[in-house]
Coordinates of N, CA and C in Angstrom, one line a residue:
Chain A
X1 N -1.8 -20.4 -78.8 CA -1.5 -20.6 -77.4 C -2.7 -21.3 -76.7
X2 N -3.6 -22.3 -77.3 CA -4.6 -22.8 -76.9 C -4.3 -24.2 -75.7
X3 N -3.1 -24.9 -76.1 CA -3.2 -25.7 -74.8 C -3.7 -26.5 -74.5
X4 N -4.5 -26.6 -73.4 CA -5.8 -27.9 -73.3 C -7.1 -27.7 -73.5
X5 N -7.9 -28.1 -74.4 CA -8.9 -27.5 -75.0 C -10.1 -28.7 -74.9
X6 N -11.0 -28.3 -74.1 CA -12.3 -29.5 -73.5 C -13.3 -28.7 -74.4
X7 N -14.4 -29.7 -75.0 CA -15.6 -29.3 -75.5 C -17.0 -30.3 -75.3
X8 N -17.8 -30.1 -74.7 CA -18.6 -29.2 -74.5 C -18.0 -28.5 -73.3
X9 N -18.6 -27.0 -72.9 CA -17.8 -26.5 -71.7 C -19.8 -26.9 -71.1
X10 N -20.6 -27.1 -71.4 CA -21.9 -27.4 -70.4 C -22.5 -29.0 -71.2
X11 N -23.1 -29.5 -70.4 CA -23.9 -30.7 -71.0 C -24.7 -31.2 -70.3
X12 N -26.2 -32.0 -70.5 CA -27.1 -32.4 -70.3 C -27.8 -33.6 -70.5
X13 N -27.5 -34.3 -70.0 CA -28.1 -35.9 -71.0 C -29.1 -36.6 -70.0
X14 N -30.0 -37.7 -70.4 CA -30.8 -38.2 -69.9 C -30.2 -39.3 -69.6
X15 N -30.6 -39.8 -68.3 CA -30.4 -41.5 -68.3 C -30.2 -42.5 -69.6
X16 N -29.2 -43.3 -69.6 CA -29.1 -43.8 -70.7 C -28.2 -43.4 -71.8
X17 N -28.6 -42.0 -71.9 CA -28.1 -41.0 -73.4 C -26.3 -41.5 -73.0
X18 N -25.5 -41.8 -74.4 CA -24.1 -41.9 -74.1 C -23.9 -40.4 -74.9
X19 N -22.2 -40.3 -74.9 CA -22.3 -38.9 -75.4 C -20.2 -39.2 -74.9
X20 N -19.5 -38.0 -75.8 CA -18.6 -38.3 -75.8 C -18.1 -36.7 -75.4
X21 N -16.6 -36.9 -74.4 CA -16.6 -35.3 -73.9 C -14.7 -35.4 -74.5
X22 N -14.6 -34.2 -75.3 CA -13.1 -34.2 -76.3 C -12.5 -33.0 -75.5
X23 N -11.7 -33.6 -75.8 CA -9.9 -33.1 -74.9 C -8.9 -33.0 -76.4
X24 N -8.6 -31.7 -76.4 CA -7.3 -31.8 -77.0 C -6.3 -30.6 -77.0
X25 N -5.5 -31.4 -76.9 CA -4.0 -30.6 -76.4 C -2.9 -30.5 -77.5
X26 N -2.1 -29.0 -77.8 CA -1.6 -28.8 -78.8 C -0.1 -28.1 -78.3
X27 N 0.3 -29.3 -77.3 CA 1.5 -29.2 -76.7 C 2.5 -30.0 -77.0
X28 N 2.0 -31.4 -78.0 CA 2.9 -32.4 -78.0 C 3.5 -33.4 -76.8
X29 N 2.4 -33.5 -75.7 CA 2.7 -34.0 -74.6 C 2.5 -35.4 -74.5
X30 N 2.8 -36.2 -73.5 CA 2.6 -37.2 -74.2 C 1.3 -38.2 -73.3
X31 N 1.4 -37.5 -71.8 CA 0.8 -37.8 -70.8 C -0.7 -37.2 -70.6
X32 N -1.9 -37.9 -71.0 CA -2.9 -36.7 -70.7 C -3.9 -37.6 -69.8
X33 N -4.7 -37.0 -69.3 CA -5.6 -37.6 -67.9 C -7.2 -37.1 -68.1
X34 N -7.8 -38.4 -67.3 CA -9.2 -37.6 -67.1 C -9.6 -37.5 -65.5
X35 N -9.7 -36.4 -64.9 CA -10.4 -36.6 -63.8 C -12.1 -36.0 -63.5
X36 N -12.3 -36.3 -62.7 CA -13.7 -35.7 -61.9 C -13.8 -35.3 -61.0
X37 N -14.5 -34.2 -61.0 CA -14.4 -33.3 -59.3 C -15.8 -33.1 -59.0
X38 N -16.1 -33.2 -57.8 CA -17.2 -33.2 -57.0 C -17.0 -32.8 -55.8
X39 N -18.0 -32.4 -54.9 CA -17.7 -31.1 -53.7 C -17.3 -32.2 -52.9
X40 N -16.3 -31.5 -52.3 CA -15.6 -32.4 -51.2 C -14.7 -33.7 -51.3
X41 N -14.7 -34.0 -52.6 CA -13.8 -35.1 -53.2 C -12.5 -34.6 -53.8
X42 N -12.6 -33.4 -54.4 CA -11.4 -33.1 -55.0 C -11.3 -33.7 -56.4
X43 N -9.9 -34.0 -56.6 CA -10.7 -34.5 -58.7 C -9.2 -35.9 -57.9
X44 N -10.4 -36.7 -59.1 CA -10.2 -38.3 -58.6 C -10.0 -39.1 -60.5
X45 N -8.9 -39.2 -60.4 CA -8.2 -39.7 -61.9 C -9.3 -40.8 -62.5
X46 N -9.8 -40.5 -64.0 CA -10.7 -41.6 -64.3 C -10.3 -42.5 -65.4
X47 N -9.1 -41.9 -66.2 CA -8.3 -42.9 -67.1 C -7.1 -41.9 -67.4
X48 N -6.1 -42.3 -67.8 CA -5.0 -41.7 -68.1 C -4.5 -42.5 -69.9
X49 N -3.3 -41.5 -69.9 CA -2.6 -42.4 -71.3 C -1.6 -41.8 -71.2
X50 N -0.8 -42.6 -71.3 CA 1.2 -42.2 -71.5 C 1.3 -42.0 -72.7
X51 N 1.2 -42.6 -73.5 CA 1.0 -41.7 -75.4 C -0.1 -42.7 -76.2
X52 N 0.1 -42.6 -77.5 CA -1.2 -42.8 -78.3 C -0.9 -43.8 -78.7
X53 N -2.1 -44.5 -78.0 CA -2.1 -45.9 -78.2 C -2.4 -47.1 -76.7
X54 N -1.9 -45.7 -76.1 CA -1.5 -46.4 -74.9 C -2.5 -45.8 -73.6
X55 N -3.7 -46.8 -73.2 CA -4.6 -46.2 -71.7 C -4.4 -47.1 -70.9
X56 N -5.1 -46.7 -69.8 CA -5.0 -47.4 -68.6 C -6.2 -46.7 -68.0
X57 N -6.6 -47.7 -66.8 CA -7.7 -47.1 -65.8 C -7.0 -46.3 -64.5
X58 N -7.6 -45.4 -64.3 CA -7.3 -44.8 -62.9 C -8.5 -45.3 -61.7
X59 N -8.5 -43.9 -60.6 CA -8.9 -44.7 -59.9 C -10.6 -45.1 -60.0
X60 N -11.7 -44.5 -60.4 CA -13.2 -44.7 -60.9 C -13.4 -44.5 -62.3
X61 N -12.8 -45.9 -63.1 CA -13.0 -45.8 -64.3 C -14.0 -46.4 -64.8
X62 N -15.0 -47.0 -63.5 CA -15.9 -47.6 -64.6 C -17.7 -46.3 -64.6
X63 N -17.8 -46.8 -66.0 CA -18.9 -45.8 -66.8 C -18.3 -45.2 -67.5
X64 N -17.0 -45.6 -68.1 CA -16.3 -44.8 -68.8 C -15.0 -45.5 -69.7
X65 N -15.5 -44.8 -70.7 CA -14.4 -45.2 -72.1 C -13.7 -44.5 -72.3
X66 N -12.0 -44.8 -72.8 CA -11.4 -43.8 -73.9 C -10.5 -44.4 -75.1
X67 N -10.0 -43.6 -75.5 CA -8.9 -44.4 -77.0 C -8.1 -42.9 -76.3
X68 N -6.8 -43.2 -77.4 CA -5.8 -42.2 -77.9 C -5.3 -42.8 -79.3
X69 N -5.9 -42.3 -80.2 CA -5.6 -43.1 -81.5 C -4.4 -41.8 -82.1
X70 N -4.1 -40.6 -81.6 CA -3.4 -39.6 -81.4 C -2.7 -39.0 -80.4
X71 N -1.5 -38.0 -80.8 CA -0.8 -37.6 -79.6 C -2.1 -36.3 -79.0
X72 N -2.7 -35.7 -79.8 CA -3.2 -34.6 -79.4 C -4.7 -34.7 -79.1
X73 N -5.8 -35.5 -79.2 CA -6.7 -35.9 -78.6 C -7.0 -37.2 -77.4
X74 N -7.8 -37.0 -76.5 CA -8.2 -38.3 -75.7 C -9.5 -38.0 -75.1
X75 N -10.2 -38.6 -76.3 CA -11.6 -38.4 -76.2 C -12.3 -39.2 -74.9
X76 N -13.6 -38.8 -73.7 CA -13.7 -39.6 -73.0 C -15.2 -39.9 -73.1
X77 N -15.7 -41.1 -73.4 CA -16.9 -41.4 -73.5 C -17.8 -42.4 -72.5
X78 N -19.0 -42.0 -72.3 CA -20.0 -42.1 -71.5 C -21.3 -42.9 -72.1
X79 N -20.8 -44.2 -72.1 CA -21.7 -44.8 -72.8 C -23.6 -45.1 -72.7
X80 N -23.4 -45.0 -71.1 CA -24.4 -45.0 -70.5 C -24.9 -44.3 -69.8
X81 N -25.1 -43.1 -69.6 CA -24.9 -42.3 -68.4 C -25.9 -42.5 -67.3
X82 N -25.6 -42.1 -66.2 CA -25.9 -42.6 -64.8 C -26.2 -41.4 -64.2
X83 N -27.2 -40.7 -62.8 CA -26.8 -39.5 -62.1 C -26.2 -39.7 -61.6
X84 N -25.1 -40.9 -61.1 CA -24.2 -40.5 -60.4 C -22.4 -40.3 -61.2
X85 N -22.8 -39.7 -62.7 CA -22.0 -39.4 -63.1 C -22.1 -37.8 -63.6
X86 N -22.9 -37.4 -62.5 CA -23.5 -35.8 -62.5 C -21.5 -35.1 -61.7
X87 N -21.1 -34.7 -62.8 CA -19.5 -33.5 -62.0 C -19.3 -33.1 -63.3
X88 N -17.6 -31.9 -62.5 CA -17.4 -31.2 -63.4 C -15.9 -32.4 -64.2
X89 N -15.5 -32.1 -65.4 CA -14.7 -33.3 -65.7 C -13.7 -32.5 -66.4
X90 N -12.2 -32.8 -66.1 CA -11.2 -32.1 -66.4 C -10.5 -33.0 -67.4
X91 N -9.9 -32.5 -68.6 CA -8.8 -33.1 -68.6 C -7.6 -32.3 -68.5
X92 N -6.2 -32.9 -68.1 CA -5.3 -32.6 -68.2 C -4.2 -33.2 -68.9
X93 N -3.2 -32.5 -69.1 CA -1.4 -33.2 -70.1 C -0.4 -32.8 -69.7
X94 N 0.6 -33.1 -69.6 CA 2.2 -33.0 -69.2 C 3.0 -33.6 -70.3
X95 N 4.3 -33.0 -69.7 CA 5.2 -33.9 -71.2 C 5.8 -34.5 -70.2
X96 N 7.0 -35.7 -70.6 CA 7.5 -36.3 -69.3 C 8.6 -35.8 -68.9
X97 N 9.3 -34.2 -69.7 CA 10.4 -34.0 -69.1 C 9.9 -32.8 -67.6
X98 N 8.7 -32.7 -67.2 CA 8.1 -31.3 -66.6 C 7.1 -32.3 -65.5
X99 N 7.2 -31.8 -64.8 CA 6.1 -32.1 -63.4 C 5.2 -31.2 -63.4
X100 N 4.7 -30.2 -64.6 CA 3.7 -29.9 -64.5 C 2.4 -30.6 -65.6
X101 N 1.7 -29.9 -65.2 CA 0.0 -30.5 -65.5 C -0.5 -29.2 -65.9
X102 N -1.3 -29.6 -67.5 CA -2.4 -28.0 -68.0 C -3.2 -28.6 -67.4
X103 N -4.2 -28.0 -67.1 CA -5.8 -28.5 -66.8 C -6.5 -27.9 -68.8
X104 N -7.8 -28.7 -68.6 CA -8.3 -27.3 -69.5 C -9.4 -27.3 -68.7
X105 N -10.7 -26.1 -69.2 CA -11.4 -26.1 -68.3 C -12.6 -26.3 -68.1
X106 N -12.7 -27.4 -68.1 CA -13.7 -28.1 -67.6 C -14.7 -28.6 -68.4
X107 N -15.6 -29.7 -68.4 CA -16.9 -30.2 -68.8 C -18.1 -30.0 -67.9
X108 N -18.9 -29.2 -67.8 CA -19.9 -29.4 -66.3 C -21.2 -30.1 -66.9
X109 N -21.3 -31.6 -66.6 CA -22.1 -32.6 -66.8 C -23.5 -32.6 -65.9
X110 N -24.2 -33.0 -66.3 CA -25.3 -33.0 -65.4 C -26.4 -34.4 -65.8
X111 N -26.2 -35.3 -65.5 CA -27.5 -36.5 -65.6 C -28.7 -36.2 -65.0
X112 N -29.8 -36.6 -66.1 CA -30.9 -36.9 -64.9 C -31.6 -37.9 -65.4
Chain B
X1 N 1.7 -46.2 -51.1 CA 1.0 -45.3 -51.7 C 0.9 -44.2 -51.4
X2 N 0.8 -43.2 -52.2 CA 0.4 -41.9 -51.9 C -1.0 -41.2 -51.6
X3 N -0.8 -40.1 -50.5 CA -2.1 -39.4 -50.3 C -1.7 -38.1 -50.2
X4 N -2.9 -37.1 -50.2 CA -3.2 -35.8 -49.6 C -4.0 -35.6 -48.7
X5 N -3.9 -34.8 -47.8 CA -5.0 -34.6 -46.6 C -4.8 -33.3 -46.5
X6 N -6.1 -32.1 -47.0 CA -5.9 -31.0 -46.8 C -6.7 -30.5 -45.5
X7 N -6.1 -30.0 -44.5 CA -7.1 -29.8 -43.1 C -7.6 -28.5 -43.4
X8 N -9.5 -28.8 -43.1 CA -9.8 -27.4 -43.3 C -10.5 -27.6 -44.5
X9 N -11.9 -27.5 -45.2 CA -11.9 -27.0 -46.5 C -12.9 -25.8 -46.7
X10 N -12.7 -25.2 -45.8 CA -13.2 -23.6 -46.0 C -12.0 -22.3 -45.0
X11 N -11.6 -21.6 -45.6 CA -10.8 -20.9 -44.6 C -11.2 -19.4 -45.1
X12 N -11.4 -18.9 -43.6 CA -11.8 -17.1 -44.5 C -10.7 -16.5 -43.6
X13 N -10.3 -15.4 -44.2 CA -9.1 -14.6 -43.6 C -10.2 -12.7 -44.3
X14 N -9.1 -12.2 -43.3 CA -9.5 -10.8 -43.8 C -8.5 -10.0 -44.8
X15 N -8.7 -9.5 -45.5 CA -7.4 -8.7 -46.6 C -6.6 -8.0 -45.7
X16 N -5.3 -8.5 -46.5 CA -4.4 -8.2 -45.8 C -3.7 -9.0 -44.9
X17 N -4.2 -9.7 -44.2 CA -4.2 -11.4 -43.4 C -3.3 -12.1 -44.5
X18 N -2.7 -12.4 -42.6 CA -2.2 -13.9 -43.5 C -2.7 -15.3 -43.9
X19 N -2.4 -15.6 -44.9 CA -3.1 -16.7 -45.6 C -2.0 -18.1 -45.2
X20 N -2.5 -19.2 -44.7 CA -2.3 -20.3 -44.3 C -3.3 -21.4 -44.5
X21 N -2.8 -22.3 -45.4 CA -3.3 -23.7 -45.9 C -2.6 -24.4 -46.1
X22 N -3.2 -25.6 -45.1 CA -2.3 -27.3 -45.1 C -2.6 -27.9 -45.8
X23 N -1.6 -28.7 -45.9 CA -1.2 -30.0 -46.4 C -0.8 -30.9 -46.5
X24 N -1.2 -32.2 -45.5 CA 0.2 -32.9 -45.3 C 0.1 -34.0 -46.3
X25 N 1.0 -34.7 -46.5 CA 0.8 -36.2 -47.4 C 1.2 -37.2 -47.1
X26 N 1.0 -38.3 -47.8 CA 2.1 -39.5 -46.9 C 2.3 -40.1 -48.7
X27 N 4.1 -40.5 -48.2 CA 4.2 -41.1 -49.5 C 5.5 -42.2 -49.4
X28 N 5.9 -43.1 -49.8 CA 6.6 -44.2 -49.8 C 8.4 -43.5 -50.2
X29 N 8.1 -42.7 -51.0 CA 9.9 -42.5 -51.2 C 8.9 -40.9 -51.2
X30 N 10.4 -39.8 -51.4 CA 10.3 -38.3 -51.6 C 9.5 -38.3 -52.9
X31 N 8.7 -37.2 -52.3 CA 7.2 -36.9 -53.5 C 7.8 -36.2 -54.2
X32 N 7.4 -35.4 -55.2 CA 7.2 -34.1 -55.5 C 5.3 -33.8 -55.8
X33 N 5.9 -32.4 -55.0 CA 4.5 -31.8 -54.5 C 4.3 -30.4 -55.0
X34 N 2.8 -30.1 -54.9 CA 2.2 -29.2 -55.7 C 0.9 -28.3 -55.0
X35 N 1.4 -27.4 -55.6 CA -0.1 -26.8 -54.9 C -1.0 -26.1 -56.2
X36 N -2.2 -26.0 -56.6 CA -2.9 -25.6 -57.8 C -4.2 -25.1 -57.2
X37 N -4.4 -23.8 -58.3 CA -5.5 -22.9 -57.9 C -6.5 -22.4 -58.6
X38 N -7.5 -23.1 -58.0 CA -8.8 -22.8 -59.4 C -10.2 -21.6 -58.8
X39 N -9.7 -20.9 -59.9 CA -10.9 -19.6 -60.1 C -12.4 -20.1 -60.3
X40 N -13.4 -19.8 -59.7 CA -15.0 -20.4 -60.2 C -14.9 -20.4 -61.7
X41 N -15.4 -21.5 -62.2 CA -15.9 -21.7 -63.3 C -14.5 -22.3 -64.3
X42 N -13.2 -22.3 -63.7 CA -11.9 -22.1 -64.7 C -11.4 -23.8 -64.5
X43 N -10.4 -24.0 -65.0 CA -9.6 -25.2 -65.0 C -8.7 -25.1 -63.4
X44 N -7.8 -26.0 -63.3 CA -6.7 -25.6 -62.1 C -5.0 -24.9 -63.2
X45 N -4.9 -24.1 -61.9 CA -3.7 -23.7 -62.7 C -2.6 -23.5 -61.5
X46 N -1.6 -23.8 -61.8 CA 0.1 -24.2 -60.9 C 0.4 -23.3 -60.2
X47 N 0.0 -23.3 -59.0 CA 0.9 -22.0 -58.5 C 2.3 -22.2 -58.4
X48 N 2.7 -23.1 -57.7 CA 4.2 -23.8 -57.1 C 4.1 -25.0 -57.1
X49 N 5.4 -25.8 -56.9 CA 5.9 -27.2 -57.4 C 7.3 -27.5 -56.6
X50 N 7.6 -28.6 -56.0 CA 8.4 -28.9 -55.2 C 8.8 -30.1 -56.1
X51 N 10.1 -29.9 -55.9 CA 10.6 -31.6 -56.9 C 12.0 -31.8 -56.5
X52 N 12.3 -31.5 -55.0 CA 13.2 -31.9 -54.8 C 14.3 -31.1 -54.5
X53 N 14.5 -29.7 -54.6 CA 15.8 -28.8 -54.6 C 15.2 -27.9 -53.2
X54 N 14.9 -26.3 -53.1 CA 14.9 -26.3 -52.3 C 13.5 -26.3 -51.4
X55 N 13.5 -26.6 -50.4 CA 12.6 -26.9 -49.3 C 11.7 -25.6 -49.5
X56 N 12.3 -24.4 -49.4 CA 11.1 -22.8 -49.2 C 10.7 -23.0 -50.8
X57 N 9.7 -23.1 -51.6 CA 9.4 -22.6 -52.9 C 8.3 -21.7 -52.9
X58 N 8.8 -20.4 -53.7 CA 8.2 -19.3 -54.4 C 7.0 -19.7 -55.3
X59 N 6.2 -19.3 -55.5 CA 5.1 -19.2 -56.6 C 4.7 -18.2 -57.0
X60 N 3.3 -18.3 -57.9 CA 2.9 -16.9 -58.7 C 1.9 -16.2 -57.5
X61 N 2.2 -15.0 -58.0 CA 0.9 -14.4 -56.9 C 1.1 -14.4 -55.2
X62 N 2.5 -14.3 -55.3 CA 3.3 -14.3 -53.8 C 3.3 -15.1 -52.9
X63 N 2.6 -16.6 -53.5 CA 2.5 -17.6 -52.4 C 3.5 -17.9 -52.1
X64 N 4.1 -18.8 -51.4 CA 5.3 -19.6 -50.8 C 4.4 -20.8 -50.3
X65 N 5.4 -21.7 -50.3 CA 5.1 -23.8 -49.3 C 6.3 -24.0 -49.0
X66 N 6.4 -24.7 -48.1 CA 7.6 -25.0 -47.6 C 7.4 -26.4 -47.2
X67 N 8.6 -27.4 -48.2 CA 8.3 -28.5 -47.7 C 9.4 -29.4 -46.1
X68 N 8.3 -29.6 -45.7 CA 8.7 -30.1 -44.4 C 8.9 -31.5 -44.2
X69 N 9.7 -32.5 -44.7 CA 9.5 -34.3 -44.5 C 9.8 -34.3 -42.8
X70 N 10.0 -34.0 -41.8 CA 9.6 -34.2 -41.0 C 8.7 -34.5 -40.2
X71 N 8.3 -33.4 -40.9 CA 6.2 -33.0 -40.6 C 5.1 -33.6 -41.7
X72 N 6.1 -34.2 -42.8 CA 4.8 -34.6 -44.4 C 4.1 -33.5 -44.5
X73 N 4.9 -32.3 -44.3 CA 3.7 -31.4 -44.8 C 4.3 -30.2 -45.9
X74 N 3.3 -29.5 -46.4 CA 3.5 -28.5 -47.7 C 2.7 -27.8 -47.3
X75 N 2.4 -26.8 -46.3 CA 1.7 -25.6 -46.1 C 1.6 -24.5 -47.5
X76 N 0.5 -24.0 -47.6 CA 0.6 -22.4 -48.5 C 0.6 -21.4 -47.9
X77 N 1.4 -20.6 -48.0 CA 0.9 -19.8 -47.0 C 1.4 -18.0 -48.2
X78 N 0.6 -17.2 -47.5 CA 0.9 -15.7 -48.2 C 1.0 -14.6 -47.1
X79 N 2.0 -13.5 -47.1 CA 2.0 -12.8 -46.2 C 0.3 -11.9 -46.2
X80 N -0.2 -11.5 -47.1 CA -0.8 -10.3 -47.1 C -2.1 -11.3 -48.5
X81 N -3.2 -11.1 -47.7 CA -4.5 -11.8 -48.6 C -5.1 -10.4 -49.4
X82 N -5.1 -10.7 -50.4 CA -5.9 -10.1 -51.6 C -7.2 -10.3 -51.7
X83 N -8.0 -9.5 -52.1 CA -9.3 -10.0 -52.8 C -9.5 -10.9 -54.1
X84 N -8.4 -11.0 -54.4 CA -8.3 -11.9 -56.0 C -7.6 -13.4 -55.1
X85 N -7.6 -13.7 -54.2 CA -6.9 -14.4 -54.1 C -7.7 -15.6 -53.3
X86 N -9.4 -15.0 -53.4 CA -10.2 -15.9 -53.1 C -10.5 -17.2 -54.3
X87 N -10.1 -18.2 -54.1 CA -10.4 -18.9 -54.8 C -10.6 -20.4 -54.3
X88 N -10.4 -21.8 -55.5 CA -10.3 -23.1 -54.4 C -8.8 -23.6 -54.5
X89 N -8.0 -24.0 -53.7 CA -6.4 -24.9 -53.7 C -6.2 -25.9 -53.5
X90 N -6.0 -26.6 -54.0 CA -5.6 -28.2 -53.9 C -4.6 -28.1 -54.2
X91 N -3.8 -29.0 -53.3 CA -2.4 -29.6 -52.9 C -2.3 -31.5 -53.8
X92 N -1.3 -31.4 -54.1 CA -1.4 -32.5 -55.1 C 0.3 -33.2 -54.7
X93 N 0.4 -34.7 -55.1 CA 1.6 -35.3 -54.4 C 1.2 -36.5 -56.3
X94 N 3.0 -36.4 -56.0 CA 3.2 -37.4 -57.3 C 4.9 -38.2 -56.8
X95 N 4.5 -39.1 -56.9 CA 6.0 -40.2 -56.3 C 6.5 -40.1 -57.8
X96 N 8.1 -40.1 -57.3 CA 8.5 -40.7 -59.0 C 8.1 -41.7 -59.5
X97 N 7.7 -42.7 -58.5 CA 7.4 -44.1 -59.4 C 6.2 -44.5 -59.0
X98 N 5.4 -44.1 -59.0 CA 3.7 -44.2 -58.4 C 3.1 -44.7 -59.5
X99 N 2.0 -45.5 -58.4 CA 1.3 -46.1 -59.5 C 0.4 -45.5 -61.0
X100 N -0.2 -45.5 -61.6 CA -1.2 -44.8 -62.7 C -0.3 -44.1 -63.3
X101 N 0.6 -44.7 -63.6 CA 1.5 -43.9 -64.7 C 2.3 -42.9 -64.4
X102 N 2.5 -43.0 -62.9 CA 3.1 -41.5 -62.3 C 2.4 -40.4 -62.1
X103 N 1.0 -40.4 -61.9 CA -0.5 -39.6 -62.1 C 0.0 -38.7 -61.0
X104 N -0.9 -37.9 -60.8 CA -0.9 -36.9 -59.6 C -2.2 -37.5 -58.4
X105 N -2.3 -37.3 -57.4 CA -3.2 -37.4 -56.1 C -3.4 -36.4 -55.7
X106 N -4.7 -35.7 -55.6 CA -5.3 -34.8 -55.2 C -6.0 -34.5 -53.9
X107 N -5.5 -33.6 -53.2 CA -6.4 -33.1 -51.9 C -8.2 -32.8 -52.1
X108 N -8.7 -32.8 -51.1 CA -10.0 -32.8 -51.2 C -10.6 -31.0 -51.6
X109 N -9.0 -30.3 -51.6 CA -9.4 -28.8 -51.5 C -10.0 -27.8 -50.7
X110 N -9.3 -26.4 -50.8 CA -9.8 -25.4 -49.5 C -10.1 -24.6 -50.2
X111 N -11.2 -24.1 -49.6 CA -11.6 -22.8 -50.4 C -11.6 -21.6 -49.3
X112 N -10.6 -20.5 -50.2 CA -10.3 -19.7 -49.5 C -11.2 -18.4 -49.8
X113 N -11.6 -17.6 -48.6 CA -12.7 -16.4 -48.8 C -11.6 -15.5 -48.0
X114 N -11.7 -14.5 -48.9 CA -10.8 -13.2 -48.3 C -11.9 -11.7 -47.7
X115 N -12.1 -11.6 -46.8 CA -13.4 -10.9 -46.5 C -12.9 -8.6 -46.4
X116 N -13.4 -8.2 -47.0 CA -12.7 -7.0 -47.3 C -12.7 -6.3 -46.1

């Protein structure tokens, strides 16, 4: 019953340092997302994928990579990191017959 | 295009109080709307979901929203506040045919303090 499953749940990188934060979901969904939340912003979509193979950018996607080379991972990578890529980072998945969204819980990032 | 606009992002009530939090949106055709509720430290998780049938919807943990196109709004509201029921809420809007793949849009979120 694991669901949406984010690893690292803490992280720490220097300026520069890239580093890759894994999402995987063991729902068979087809829809999974990345957002970012920061105080007062609420979480702001940073790439999505309708199935594997298949991304797109949302709305602050740049400083950031992904693939979906699979239904059940969507890894999100940070090639360069920046402090102002200091938040906590979600991903989520849905299937397309449901209007709902798993979250998992969370990445809490921190640049300096 | 679609938005959320949650008013308020701090609300304290006393236990037992009633709990009230807005939400209005604005969106191009009928949304389906959402309200989701995250514990310190946890992911978001679903309270209730509107997609179209009826207007009052039930949730977990005795919430209710009531969608209003009138008003563009989806209030939360609870008769009787808990101490578990401090947490943060965001209200979330998804058009059927919206842009980013049919993505969700997220309110800025309210954090609710229940004071004993």
């Amino acid at each position: 019953n694991a669901g949406v499953t984010q690893t690292p749940k803490f992280q720490v990188l220097k300026t520069g340092q890239s580093m890759t934060l894994q999402c995987a979901q063991d729902m068979n969904h087809e829809y999974m997302s990345w957002y970012r939340q920061d105080p007062g912003m609420g979480l702001r979509l940073i790439h999505y994928s309708v199935g594997a193979g298949i991304t797109d950018q949302g709305e602050v996607p740049n400083g950031y990579n992904v693939s979906r080379s699979t239904t059940e991972d969507f890894p999100l990578r940070l090639l360069s990191a920046a402090p102002s890529q200091t938040s906590v980072y979600f991903c989520a998945s849905r299937g397309t017959a449901k209007n709902i969204q798993y979250f998992g819980a969370g990445t809490r990032l921190s640049v300096l | 295009a679609q938005s959320v606009t949650q008013l308020g992002s701090h609300v304290s009530v006393s236990e037992g109080a009633l709990v009230l939090l807005r939400c209005n949106y604005s969106s191009s055709v009928p949304p389906y709307l959402f309200w989701y509720v995250q514990y310190p430290n946890q992911g978001l998780q679903l309270l209730l979901k509107y997609t179209s049938a009826a207007t009052l919807v039930k949730g977990i943990n005795g919430f209710e929203a009531e969608f209003k196109k009138s008003e563009t709004s989806f209030h939360l509201t609870k008769p009787s506040a808990h101490m578990s029921d401090a947490a943060e809420y965001f209200c979330a809007v998804r058009a059927p045919a919206s842009n980013y793949g049919n993505q969700f849009y997220f309110g800025t979120g309210t954090s609710l303090t229940v004071i004993p």
